[in-house]
Coordinates of C-alpha atoms and ligand atoms in Angstrom, one line a residue:
X1 CA 46.4 -49.0 -51.8
X2 CA 46.6 -45.5 -51.7
X3 CA 48.5 -44.5 -48.5
X4 CA 45.8 -42.6 -46.2
X5 CA 44.3 -43.2 -42.8
X6 CA 41.2 -44.4 -42.6
X7 CA 38.3 -42.0 -40.7
X8 CA 38.9 -42.4 -37.4
X9 CA 38.1 -38.8 -35.6
X10 CA 35.9 -37.6 -33.3
X11 CA 32.1 -36.3 -34.8
X12 CA 32.1 -33.1 -35.9
X13 CA 29.1 -31.4 -37.0
X14 CA 29.2 -28.9 -39.6
X15 CA 26.7 -26.4 -41.2
X16 CA 26.1 -23.2 -43.3
X17 CA 23.9 -20.7 -43.6
X18 CA 23.8 -18.3 -46.7
X19 CA 23.5 -14.2 -46.4
X20 CA 21.1 -13.5 -49.2
X21 CA 18.6 -11.7 -47.0
X22 CA 16.4 -11.5 -43.8
X23 CA 16.6 -14.8 -41.6
X24 CA 13.9 -16.3 -40.4
X25 CA 12.0 -18.7 -38.3
X26 CA 12.4 -21.1 -40.5
X27 CA 16.1 -20.7 -40.5
X28 CA 16.0 -20.0 -36.5
X29 CA 14.0 -23.4 -35.7
X30 CA 15.3 -25.5 -38.6
X31 CA 19.0 -24.4 -38.6
X32 CA 20.3 -21.8 -35.8
X33 CA 18.6 -23.4 -32.6
X34 CA 19.7 -27.0 -33.3
X35 CA 23.7 -25.9 -33.5
X36 CA 23.3 -23.5 -30.6
X37 CA 21.7 -27.3 -29.0
X38 CA 24.7 -29.2 -30.3
X39 CA 27.1 -26.6 -29.3
X40 CA 25.3 -27.2 -25.4
X41 CA 25.3 -30.6 -26.1
X42 CA 29.3 -30.6 -26.1
X43 CA 29.3 -31.2 -29.6
X44 CA 32.3 -30.1 -32.1
X45 CA 30.4 -27.7 -34.4
X46 CA 31.6 -25.6 -37.4
X47 CA 29.2 -22.9 -38.9
X48 CA 29.5 -21.1 -41.9
X49 CA 28.4 -18.2 -43.5
X50 CA 28.1 -19.3 -46.9
X51 CA 28.7 -16.7 -49.1
X52 CA 30.2 -18.6 -52.4
X53 CA 26.7 -19.9 -52.2
X54 CA 25.0 -16.6 -52.0
X55 CA 26.6 -15.8 -55.3
X56 CA 25.2 -18.6 -57.5
X57 CA 22.1 -16.0 -58.1
X58 CA 22.2 -12.5 -58.7
X59 CA 22.8 -10.1 -55.6
X60 CA 24.5 -7.1 -54.6
X61 CA 27.8 -6.6 -54.2
X62 CA 27.8 -3.2 -51.9
X63 CA 25.1 -5.1 -49.6
X64 CA 26.6 -8.4 -49.0
X65 CA 29.2 -7.5 -46.6
X66 CA 26.8 -6.3 -44.5
X67 CA 24.2 -9.2 -45.7
X68 CA 27.5 -11.4 -44.3
X69 CA 27.8 -10.3 -41.0
X70 CA 24.4 -10.2 -40.3
X71 CA 24.4 -13.8 -40.4
X72 CA 27.4 -13.8 -38.5
X73 CA 25.5 -11.8 -35.5
X74 CA 22.7 -14.1 -36.0
X75 CA 24.9 -17.0 -35.0
X76 CA 26.2 -15.1 -32.4
X77 CA 23.3 -13.6 -31.0
X78 CA 21.7 -17.3 -31.0
X79 CA 24.4 -18.2 -28.9
X80 CA 27.1 -19.7 -30.9
X81 CA 30.3 -18.8 -29.0
X82 CA 33.4 -18.4 -31.3
X83 CA 35.7 -20.3 -28.5
X84 CA 33.6 -23.5 -28.2
X85 CA 32.5 -23.1 -32.4
X86 CA 34.0 -22.2 -35.1
X87 CA 32.4 -19.2 -37.0
X88 CA 33.5 -18.1 -40.1
X89 CA 32.6 -17.2 -43.7
X90 CA 33.3 -19.5 -46.7
X91 CA 34.9 -17.4 -49.1
X92 CA 37.8 -16.6 -46.3
X93 CA 39.0 -20.7 -46.4
X94 CA 40.4 -21.6 -50.0
X95 CA 39.5 -25.3 -49.2
X96 CA 36.0 -24.8 -49.8
X97 CA 36.5 -24.0 -53.7
X98 CA 39.5 -26.2 -53.9
X99 CA 37.7 -28.9 -53.1
X100 CA 34.4 -28.1 -54.6
X101 CA 36.4 -28.2 -57.9
X102 CA 37.5 -31.4 -57.6
X103 CA 34.8 -33.1 -56.4
X104 CA 32.8 -31.4 -59.8
X105 CA 35.3 -34.3 -61.1
X106 CA 33.6 -37.0 -58.7
X107 CA 30.4 -36.1 -59.1
X108 CA 28.2 -37.3 -61.7
X109 CA 25.9 -35.0 -64.1
X110 CA 22.5 -37.1 -63.5
X111 CA 23.0 -37.2 -59.7
X112 CA 22.7 -33.3 -59.8
X113 CA 20.1 -33.2 -62.2
X114 CA 17.8 -35.1 -60.2
X115 CA 18.0 -31.7 -57.5
X116 CA 14.3 -30.8 -56.6
X117 CA 16.1 -27.6 -55.6
X118 CA 17.7 -26.8 -58.6
X119 CA 14.2 -27.4 -60.6
X120 CA 12.1 -24.7 -58.5
X121 CA 15.0 -22.1 -58.4
X122 CA 16.3 -22.4 -61.9
X123 CA 12.3 -22.9 -62.9
X124 CA 11.6 -22.5 -66.1
X125 CA 14.6 -20.6 -66.8
X126 CA 17.0 -22.9 -66.0
X127 CA 19.0 -22.7 -69.6
X128 CA 19.7 -19.1 -68.0
X129 CA 21.0 -19.3 -64.4
X130 CA 24.5 -20.3 -63.4
X131 CA 26.4 -22.9 -64.0
X132 CA 27.1 -22.2 -59.9
X133 CA 23.6 -22.7 -58.9
X134 CA 23.3 -26.1 -60.7
X135 CA 26.8 -26.9 -59.0
X136 CA 25.6 -25.8 -55.1
X137 CA 25.2 -29.0 -54.0
X138 CA 29.0 -29.9 -55.2
X139 CA 29.9 -26.7 -53.3
X140 CA 27.7 -28.3 -50.0
X141 CA 29.6 -31.3 -50.5
X142 CA 33.2 -29.8 -50.3
X143 CA 31.9 -27.2 -47.4
X144 CA 31.3 -30.2 -45.4
X145 CA 34.0 -33.0 -46.0
X146 CA 36.5 -30.3 -46.1
X147 CA 36.3 -31.0 -42.3
X148 CA 35.0 -34.5 -42.5
X149 CA 32.3 -33.5 -40.4
X150 CA 30.0 -36.2 -39.4
X151 CA 27.0 -34.6 -39.2
X152 CA 24.9 -31.5 -40.5
X153 CA 22.3 -29.9 -38.8
X154 CA 19.5 -28.7 -41.7
X155 CA 15.8 -28.5 -42.5
X156 CA 13.9 -31.0 -43.9
X157 CA 14.6 -28.8 -47.6
X158 CA 18.8 -30.0 -47.4
X159 CA 18.0 -33.6 -47.2
X160 CA 18.6 -34.5 -50.7
X161 CA 21.7 -31.9 -51.0
X162 CA 23.1 -34.3 -47.8
X163 CA 22.0 -37.3 -49.8
X164 CA 24.6 -36.2 -52.5
X165 CA 27.1 -35.2 -50.6
X166 CA 27.0 -38.8 -49.3
X167 CA 27.3 -40.0 -52.7
X168 CA 30.1 -37.6 -53.3
X169 CA 32.1 -39.0 -50.4
X170 CA 32.0 -42.7 -51.0
X171 CA 32.6 -42.2 -54.3
X172 CA 35.7 -40.1 -53.9
X173 CA 37.0 -43.0 -51.4
X174 CA 35.9 -45.8 -54.0
X175 CA 37.4 -44.2 -57.2
X176 CA 40.6 -43.1 -55.0
X177 CA 40.9 -46.5 -53.6
X178 CA 40.9 -45.0 -50.0
X179 CA 38.4 -46.9 -47.9
X180 CA 37.1 -44.3 -45.2
X181 CA 39.0 -41.2 -46.3
X182 CA 35.5 -39.4 -46.1
X183 CA 33.3 -39.8 -43.5
X184 CA 29.6 -40.3 -45.1
X185 CA 27.8 -37.3 -43.3
X186 CA 24.1 -37.5 -41.6
X187 CA 21.9 -35.3 -41.6
X188 CA 20.6 -34.1 -38.5
X189 CA 17.0 -33.3 -39.3
X190 CA 14.6 -34.4 -37.1
X191 CA 12.8 -32.4 -34.5
X192 CA 9.5 -30.0 -34.8
X193 CA 11.4 -27.1 -36.4
X194 CA 12.8 -29.2 -39.9
X195 CA 10.0 -28.0 -41.8
X196 CA 8.1 -24.7 -41.1
X197 CA 5.6 -23.3 -43.7
X198 CA 4.9 -20.2 -44.9
X199 CA 2.1 -18.2 -42.6
X200 CA 0.2 -17.7 -45.5
X201 CA 0.3 -21.1 -47.5
X202 CA 0.7 -24.0 -45.4
X203 CA 1.9 -26.1 -48.7
X204 CA 5.0 -24.0 -49.0
X205 CA 8.0 -23.4 -46.9
X206 CA 9.1 -20.6 -45.2
X207 CA 11.5 -18.8 -47.1
X208 CA 13.7 -15.6 -47.5
X209 CA 12.6 -14.9 -50.9
X210 CA 9.0 -15.3 -50.6
X211 CA 7.4 -11.7 -52.5
X212 CA 4.9 -11.3 -49.0
X213 CA 6.6 -10.6 -46.1
X214 CA 3.9 -12.0 -43.9
X215 CA 4.7 -15.6 -44.8
X216 CA 7.6 -15.5 -42.9
X217 CA 8.6 -13.9 -39.2
X218 CA 12.6 -12.5 -39.9
X219 CA 14.6 -12.7 -36.8
X220 CA 14.7 -8.6 -37.2
X221 CA 11.1 -8.0 -36.9
X222 CA 10.3 -6.5 -33.4
X223 CA 7.2 -7.4 -31.2
X224 CA 4.7 -5.7 -32.6
X225 CA 5.4 -7.1 -36.3
X226 CA 5.5 -10.8 -34.8
X227 CA 2.8 -10.1 -32.8
X228 CA 0.5 -8.9 -35.9
X229 CA 1.9 -11.7 -38.6
X230 CA 0.7 -14.4 -36.4
X231 CA -2.8 -12.7 -36.1
X232 CA -2.8 -12.6 -39.5
X233 CA -1.4 -15.7 -40.2
X234 CA -3.8 -17.8 -42.5
X235 CA -5.9 -20.8 -40.7
X236 CA -9.0 -22.4 -41.9
X237 CA -12.9 -22.7 -41.8
X238 CA -12.4 -26.0 -39.9
X239 CA -13.5 -24.6 -36.6
X240 CA -11.0 -25.0 -33.1
X241 CA -8.1 -26.3 -32.8
X242 CA -8.5 -30.0 -32.6
X243 CA -7.5 -31.9 -29.7
X244 CA -5.3 -34.7 -31.1
X245 CA -3.3 -35.0 -33.8
X246 CA -5.2 -36.9 -36.0
X247 CA -7.2 -33.9 -36.4
X248 CA -4.5 -31.7 -38.3
X249 CA -5.3 -34.1 -40.7
X250 CA -5.8 -31.9 -44.3
X251 CA -5.5 -28.6 -41.8
X252 CA -1.5 -27.9 -42.9
X253 CA -1.5 -23.6 -41.9
X254 CA -2.9 -24.9 -38.3
X255 CA -0.7 -28.0 -38.0
X256 CA 2.1 -25.2 -39.0
X257 CA 1.6 -23.3 -36.2
X258 CA 0.8 -26.2 -33.6
X259 CA 4.2 -27.5 -34.7
X260 CA 6.1 -23.6 -34.0
X261 CA 4.4 -23.5 -30.8
X262 CA 5.6 -27.0 -30.0
X263 CA 9.3 -26.3 -31.5
X264 CA 9.7 -22.9 -29.1
X265 CA 7.9 -24.8 -25.9
X266 CA 9.8 -28.1 -26.4
X267 CA 6.3 -29.6 -25.7
X268 CA 5.1 -32.8 -27.8
X269 CA 2.1 -31.7 -30.6
X270 CA 0.6 -33.9 -28.6
X271 CA 0.5 -32.1 -25.5
X272 CA 0.3 -28.7 -27.0
X273 CA -3.3 -30.3 -28.1
X274 CA -3.9 -30.9 -25.1
X275 CA -3.4 -27.8 -23.7
X276 CA -5.3 -26.2 -26.7
X277 CA -7.9 -28.9 -28.2
X278 CA -11.2 -27.0 -28.3
X279 CA -9.6 -23.6 -28.1
X280 CA -10.4 -21.0 -30.9
X281 CA -7.5 -19.0 -32.5
X282 CA -8.2 -16.1 -30.6
X283 CA -7.2 -17.9 -27.5
X284 CA -4.4 -19.6 -29.1
X285 CA -2.4 -17.2 -31.8
X286 CA -2.2 -14.2 -29.0
X287 CA -0.5 -17.1 -26.8
X288 CA 1.6 -18.3 -30.0
X289 CA 2.7 -15.2 -30.3
X290 CA 3.7 -14.2 -26.5
X291 CA 6.0 -17.5 -26.8
X292 CA 7.6 -16.6 -30.1
X293 CA 8.0 -12.8 -29.0
X294 CA 9.9 -14.6 -25.4
X295 CA 12.3 -16.3 -27.5
X296 CA 13.1 -14.3 -29.9
X297 CA 13.2 -10.6 -28.5
X298 CA 16.3 -11.6 -26.3
X299 CA 17.7 -12.7 -30.1
X300 CA 16.8 -10.0 -31.9
X301 CA 17.9 -7.7 -29.1
X302 CA 21.4 -9.0 -29.0
X303 CA 21.8 -9.8 -33.1
X304 CA 21.4 -5.6 -33.2
X305 CA 23.8 -4.9 -30.6
X306 CA 26.1 -6.9 -32.8
X307 CA 25.3 -5.1 -35.6
X308 CA 26.3 -2.0 -34.1
X309 CA 29.4 -2.7 -33.5
X310 CA 31.0 -4.6 -36.9
X311 CA 34.7 -4.7 -35.5
X312 CA 33.5 -7.3 -33.0
X313 CA 31.6 -9.4 -35.9
X314 CA 34.7 -9.1 -37.6
X315 CA 37.1 -10.0 -34.4
X316 CA 35.1 -13.4 -34.4
X317 CA 35.0 -14.3 -38.0
X318 CA 38.3 -13.3 -38.5
X319 CA 39.6 -16.1 -35.4
X320 CA 37.1 -18.6 -36.9
X321 CA 39.0 -18.5 -40.6
X322 CA 41.6 -19.1 -38.8
X323 CA 40.6 -22.1 -37.0
X324 CA 38.1 -23.5 -40.3
X325 CA 42.0 -23.1 -42.2
X326 CA 43.7 -24.8 -39.8
X327 CA 41.4 -27.9 -39.6
X328 CA 40.5 -27.6 -43.5
X329 CA 44.4 -27.5 -45.0
X330 CA 45.9 -30.4 -43.4
X331 CA 42.7 -32.6 -45.3
X332 CA 43.6 -30.5 -48.6
X333 CA 47.0 -31.3 -48.3
X334 CA 45.9 -35.0 -48.1
X335 CA 43.4 -35.2 -50.9
X336 CA 46.1 -33.7 -53.0
X337 CA 48.2 -36.8 -52.4
X338 CA 45.4 -39.0 -52.9
X339 CA 44.6 -37.5 -56.4
X340 CA 48.7 -37.4 -57.0
X341 CA 48.8 -33.5 -58.0
X342 CA 52.5 -32.3 -57.9
X343 CA 53.8 -31.5 -55.0
X344 CA 57.0 -29.6 -54.8
Ligands
AQP401 N1 11.1 -23.1 -44.0 C1 12.2 -23.8 -43.3 N2 12.1 -24.6 -42.1 C2 12.9 -25.5 -41.6 N3 14.3 -24.8 -41.7 C3 14.6 -24.2 -43.3 N4 15.4 -23.8 -43.2 C4 15.3 -22.8 -44.4 N5 14.0 -22.5 -44.4 C5 13.2 -23.6 -43.4 C6 17.1 -24.4 -43.2 O1 17.8 -22.8 -43.0 C7 19.3 -23.5 -42.9 C8 19.5 -22.2 -43.8 O2 19.1 -21.9 -45.3 P1 19.8 -21.0 -46.2 O3 19.6 -19.6 -45.9 O4 21.2 -21.2 -46.9 O5 19.3 -20.9 -47.9 P2 17.8 -22.0 -47.4 O6 17.1 -22.8 -47.4 O7 17.8 -21.3 -49.0 O8 16.7 -20.4 -47.0 P3 15.7 -19.9 -48.1 O9 15.3 -19.2 -47.0 O10 14.4 -21.1 -48.1 O11 16.2 -19.1 -49.2 P4 15.5 -18.9 -50.3 O12 14.3 -18.0 -49.9 O13 16.2 -18.1 -51.3 O14 15.6 -20.1 -51.0 C9 19.6 -24.5 -43.9 O15 19.8 -25.6 -42.9 C10 17.5 -24.8 -44.5 O16 17.5 -26.2 -44.3

């Protein structure tokens, strides 16, 4: 058996966000808010702006640096503390690309062909999209396992990719006869923000790439814009808010708005309906807008302050990259030994 230490380290969280446009409420409730809650609970967290992922689709090189800083600004503005957590840019740490190549030789084509996000994003054009887009979940596995992260806070849309990371970890351990070398990372998905839907279509997730800006609340939206988008959010013709969760059945847009209220207030959906059941949207929507603004406006303000001081963001990212490299480089060294790569 290969002489490696079985993983017995502490629980460690990794997650990433792509610099591909405006962050929205789904990214906040599904990911950023969880990062900050985990930090407050004392978890060791490694949070990355995943620019290698961003180039899997067409991008503008002139915009990428600022888009990268914007995600970092959001992470810091939401409350990630660069002394407590590691906040950095993926391409600044070589372990991600190196381990991704190695995992390309561990993952199986059949596993990747099952990925629904590739099918959605590649669509009918899948012959013409980049190999990188197909390979995206392998890079994601490398992101996580370069730090031997054990837990990954993400929205529900990432569940299938996380399962693939687990399969890659297990397969690597088995292929190289190195039991426990990589942990099989677990997704942290549960919670009311796990799947925030479009404000215009309750069957589609809120997304950066939706052509309608009214479909999402962006973290850079001002108060009036947030209030206007919630006022214009689609509901249905089935009347007032129901008094129990059963009454949300078949009402996806209403369920989404109630879910957003629940995620912000920390109340259960039952409790929200106990308060607003029987009320009309003329009452509920302004209450939701006020609640959303009270949470998001201070974050937006702090984000703007960071964006006005890019040198401050760059300092945090530089420090984060050094910390990330210090954790991942020894893991890569062990991986090279396990594989049998030449060393001087
Ligand atoms: N609607 C959502 N509800 C809950 N969580 C969500 N996330 C994204 N959308 C929702 C979570 O946000 C994190 C970062 O996502 P990302 O930027 O890496 O990529 P994404 O999932 O591709 O984001 P978008 O908005 O959906 O971008 P496009 O439109 O380009 O596809 C992840 O944890 C994700 O789960």
